[in-house]
CSV table of C-alpha atoms in Angstrom, one decimal:
chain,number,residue,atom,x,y,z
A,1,UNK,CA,-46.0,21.2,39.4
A,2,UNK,CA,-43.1,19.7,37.7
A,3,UNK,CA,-44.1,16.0,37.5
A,4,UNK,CA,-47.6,16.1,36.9
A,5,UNK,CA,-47.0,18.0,33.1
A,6,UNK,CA,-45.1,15.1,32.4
A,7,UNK,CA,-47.5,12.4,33.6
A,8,UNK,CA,-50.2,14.7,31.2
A,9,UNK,CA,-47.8,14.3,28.2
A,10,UNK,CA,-46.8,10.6,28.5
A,11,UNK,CA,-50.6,9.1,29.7
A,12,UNK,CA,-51.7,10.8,26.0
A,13,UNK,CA,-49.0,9.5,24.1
A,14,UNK,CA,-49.8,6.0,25.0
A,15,UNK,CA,-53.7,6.6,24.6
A,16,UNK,CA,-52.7,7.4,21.4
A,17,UNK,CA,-52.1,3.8,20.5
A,18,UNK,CA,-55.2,2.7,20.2
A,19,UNK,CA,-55.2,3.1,16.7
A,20,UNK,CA,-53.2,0.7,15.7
A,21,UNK,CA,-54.4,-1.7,17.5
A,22,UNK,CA,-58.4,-0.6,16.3
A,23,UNK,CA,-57.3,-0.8,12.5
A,24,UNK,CA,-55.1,-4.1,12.6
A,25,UNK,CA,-58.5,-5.5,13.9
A,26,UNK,CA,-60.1,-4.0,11.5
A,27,UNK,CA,-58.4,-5.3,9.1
A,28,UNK,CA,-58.1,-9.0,10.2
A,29,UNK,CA,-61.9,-8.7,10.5
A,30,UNK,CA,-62.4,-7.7,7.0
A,31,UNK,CA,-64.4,-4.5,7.9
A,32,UNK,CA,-61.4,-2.3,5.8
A,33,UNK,CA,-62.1,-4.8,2.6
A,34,UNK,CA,-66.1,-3.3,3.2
A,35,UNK,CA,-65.7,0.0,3.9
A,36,UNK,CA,-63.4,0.3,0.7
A,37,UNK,CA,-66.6,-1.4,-1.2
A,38,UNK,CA,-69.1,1.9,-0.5
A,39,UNK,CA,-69.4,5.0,-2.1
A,40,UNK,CA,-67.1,7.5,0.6
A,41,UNK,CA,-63.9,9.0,0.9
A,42,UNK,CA,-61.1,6.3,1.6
A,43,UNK,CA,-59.0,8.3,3.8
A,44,UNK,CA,-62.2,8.9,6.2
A,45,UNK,CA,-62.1,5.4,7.6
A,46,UNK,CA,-58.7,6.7,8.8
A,47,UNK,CA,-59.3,10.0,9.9
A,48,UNK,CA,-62.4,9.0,11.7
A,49,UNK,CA,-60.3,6.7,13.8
A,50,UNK,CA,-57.6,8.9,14.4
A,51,UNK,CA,-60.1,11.6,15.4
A,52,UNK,CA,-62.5,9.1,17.2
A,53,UNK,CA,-59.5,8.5,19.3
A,54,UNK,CA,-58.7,12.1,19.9
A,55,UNK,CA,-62.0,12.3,21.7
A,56,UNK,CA,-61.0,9.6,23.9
A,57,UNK,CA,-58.1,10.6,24.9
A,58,UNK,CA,-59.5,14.0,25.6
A,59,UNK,CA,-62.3,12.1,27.9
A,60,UNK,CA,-59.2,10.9,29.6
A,61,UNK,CA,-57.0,13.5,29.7
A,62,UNK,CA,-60.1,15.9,31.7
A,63,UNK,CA,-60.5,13.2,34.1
A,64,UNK,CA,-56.8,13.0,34.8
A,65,UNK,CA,-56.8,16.6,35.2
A,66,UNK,CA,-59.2,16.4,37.9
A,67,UNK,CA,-57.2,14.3,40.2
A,68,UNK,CA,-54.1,16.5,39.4
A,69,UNK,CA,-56.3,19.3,40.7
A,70,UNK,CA,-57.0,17.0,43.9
A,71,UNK,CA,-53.7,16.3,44.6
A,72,UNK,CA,-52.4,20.1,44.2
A,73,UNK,CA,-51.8,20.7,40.7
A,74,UNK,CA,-52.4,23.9,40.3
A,75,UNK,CA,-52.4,26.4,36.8
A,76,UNK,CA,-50.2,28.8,37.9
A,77,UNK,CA,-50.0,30.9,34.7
A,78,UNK,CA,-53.5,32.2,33.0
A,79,UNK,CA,-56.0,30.3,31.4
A,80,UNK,CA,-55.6,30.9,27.7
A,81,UNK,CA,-51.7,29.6,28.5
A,82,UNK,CA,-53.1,26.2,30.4
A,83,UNK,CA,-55.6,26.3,27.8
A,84,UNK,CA,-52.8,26.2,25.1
A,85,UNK,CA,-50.8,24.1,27.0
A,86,UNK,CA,-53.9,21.5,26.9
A,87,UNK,CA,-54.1,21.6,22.6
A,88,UNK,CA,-50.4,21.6,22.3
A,89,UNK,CA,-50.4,17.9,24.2
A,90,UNK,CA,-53.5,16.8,22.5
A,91,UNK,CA,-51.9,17.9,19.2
A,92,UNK,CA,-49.0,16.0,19.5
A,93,UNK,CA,-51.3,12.7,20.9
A,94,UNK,CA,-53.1,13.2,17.6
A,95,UNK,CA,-50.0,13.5,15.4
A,96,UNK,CA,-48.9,10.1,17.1
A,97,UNK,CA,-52.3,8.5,16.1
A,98,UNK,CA,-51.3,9.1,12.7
A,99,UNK,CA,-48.0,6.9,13.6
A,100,UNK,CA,-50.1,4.5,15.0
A,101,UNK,CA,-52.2,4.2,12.0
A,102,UNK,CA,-49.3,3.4,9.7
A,103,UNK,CA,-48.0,0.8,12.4
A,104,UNK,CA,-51.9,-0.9,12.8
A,105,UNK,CA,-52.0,-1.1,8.7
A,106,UNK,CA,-48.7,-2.2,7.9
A,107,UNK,CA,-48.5,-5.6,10.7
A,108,UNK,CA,-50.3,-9.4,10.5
A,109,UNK,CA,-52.0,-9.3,13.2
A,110,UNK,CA,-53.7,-7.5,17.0
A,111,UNK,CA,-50.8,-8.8,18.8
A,112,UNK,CA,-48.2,-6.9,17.0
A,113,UNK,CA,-49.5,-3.8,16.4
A,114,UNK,CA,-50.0,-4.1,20.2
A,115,UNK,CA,-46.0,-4.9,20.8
A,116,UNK,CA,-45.1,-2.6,17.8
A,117,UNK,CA,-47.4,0.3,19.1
A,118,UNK,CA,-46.0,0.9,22.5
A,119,UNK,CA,-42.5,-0.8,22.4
A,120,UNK,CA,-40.7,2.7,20.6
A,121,UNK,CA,-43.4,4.8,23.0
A,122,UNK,CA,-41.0,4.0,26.3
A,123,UNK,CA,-37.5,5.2,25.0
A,124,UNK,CA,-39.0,8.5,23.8
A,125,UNK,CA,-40.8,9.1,27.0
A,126,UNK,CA,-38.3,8.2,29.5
A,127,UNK,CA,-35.6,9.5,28.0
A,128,UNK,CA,-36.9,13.1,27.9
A,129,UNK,CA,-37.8,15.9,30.1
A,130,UNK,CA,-41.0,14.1,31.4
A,131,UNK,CA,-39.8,12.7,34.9
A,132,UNK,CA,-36.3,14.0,35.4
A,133,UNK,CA,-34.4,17.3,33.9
A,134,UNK,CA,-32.2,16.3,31.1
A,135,UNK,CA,-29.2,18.4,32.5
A,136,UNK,CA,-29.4,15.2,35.6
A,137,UNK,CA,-28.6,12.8,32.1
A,138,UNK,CA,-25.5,11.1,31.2
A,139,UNK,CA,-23.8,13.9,29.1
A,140,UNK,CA,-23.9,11.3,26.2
A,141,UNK,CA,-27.6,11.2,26.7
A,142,UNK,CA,-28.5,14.5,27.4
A,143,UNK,CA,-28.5,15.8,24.2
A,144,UNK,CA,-30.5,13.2,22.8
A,145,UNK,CA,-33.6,14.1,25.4
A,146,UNK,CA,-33.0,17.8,24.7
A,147,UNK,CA,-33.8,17.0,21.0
A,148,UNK,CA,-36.5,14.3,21.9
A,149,UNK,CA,-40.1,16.2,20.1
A,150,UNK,CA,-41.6,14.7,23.5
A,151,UNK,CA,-39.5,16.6,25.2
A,152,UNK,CA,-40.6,20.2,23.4
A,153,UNK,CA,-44.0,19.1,24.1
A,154,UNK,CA,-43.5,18.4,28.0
A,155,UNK,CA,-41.5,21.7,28.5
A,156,UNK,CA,-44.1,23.7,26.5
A,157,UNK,CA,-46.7,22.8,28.5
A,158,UNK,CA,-44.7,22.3,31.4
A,159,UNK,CA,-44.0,26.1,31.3
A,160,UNK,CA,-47.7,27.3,30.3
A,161,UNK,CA,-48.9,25.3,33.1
A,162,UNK,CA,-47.1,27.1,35.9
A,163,UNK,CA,-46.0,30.5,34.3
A,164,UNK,CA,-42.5,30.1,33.4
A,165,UNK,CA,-41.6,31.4,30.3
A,166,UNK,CA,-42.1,29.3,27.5
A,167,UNK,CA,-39.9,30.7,24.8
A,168,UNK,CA,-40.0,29.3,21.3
A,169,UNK,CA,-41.5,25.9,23.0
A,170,UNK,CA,-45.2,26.5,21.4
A,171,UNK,CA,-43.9,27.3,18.3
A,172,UNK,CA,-41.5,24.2,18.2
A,173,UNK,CA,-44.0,21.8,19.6
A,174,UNK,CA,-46.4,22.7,17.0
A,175,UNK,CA,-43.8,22.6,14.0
A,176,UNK,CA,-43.3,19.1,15.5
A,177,UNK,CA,-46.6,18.0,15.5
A,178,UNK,CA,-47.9,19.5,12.4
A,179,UNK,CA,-45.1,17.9,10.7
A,180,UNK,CA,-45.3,14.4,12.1
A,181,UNK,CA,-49.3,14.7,11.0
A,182,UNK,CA,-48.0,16.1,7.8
A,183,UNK,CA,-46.0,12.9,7.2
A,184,UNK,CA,-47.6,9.8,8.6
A,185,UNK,CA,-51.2,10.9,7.3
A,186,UNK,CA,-49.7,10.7,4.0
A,187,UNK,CA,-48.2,7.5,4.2
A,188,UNK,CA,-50.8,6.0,6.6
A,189,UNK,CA,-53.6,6.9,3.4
A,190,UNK,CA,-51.1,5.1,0.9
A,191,UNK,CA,-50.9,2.1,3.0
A,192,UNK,CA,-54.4,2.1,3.3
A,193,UNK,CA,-55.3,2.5,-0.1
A,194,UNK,CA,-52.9,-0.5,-1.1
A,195,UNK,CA,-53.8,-2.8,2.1
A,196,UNK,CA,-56.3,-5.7,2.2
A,197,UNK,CA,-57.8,-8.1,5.0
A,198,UNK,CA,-55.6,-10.7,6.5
């Protein structure tokens, strides 16, 4: 009941990376330099992806779910609170395809958007509340996972999940997400605009 949340939250965050590495191919391929060419919205080649990738990640996340049930996992609180808990992680998965989308349009090449799309994933999700309580942390550390947005995320749905009392988690985990969407969508539709094949 404890671990489980976490493994939710961190296998969605690295689906999530997908995008980069589907528009830094995209780009080396040329396909951005035709889509610009046609008479549609720029920023749709983006939000397609990044919503086409939602889906996915979705697809995955259900199937995950059904082996959590098959080991144990259990929803201990009511449905609309799992239910929640279940938008707040793929919110947050979608806010970090907007990341990903900045990272896949602004490298040279597959490889790296590949190295640069997971490398920063890893520090935010182990050092957070995923696999071990951040009171357990170095006191030097512990304040870092406390403030970690993956962390809020986790712990929200952590507590929907099973029943406990999720305080102002929701809210924070949303505020987190909406913002992160909020500013990477903006920047990722700049770079687009501006960015040509390789």
């Amino acid at each position: 009941q404890f671990l489980l949340p976490g493994i939710f939250a961190q296998t969605i965050t690295f689906g999530s990376a997908g995008t980069s590495i589907g528009l830094a191919d995209d780009l080396q391929k040329g396909l951005v330099d035709r889509l610009r060419s046609l008479p549609m919205s720029q920023p749709a080649v983006i939000v397609g992806r990044t919503v086409a990738d939602l889906v996915k990640n979705s697809f995955s996340f259900v199937i995950m779910l059904g082996i959590a049930f098959a080991v144990g996992f259990r929803f201990e609180g009511s449905l609309a609170e799992a239910a929640l808990a279940t938008f707040l992680l793929l919110l947050f998965a979608y806010a970090l395809s907007w990341v990903h989308a900045l990272i896949g349009l602004s490298v040279k090449s597959v490889e790296a958007a590949n190295s640069g799309g997971f490398i920063w994933m890893f520090p935010m999700t182990f050092v957070s509340s995923a696999f071990v309580d951040p009171s357990a942390m170095p006191d030097w550390l512990e304040p870092i996972a406390e403030a970690n947005p993956f962390t809020k995320v986790t712990n929200a749905s952590r507590a929907l999940y099973t029943g406990l009392p999720a305080g102002g988690l929701p809210w924070q985990s949303l505020a987190w997400s909406v913002g992160i969407i909020v500013v990477f969508s903006t920047l990722s539709i700049r770079k687009f605009n501006s960015a040509s094949s390789r």
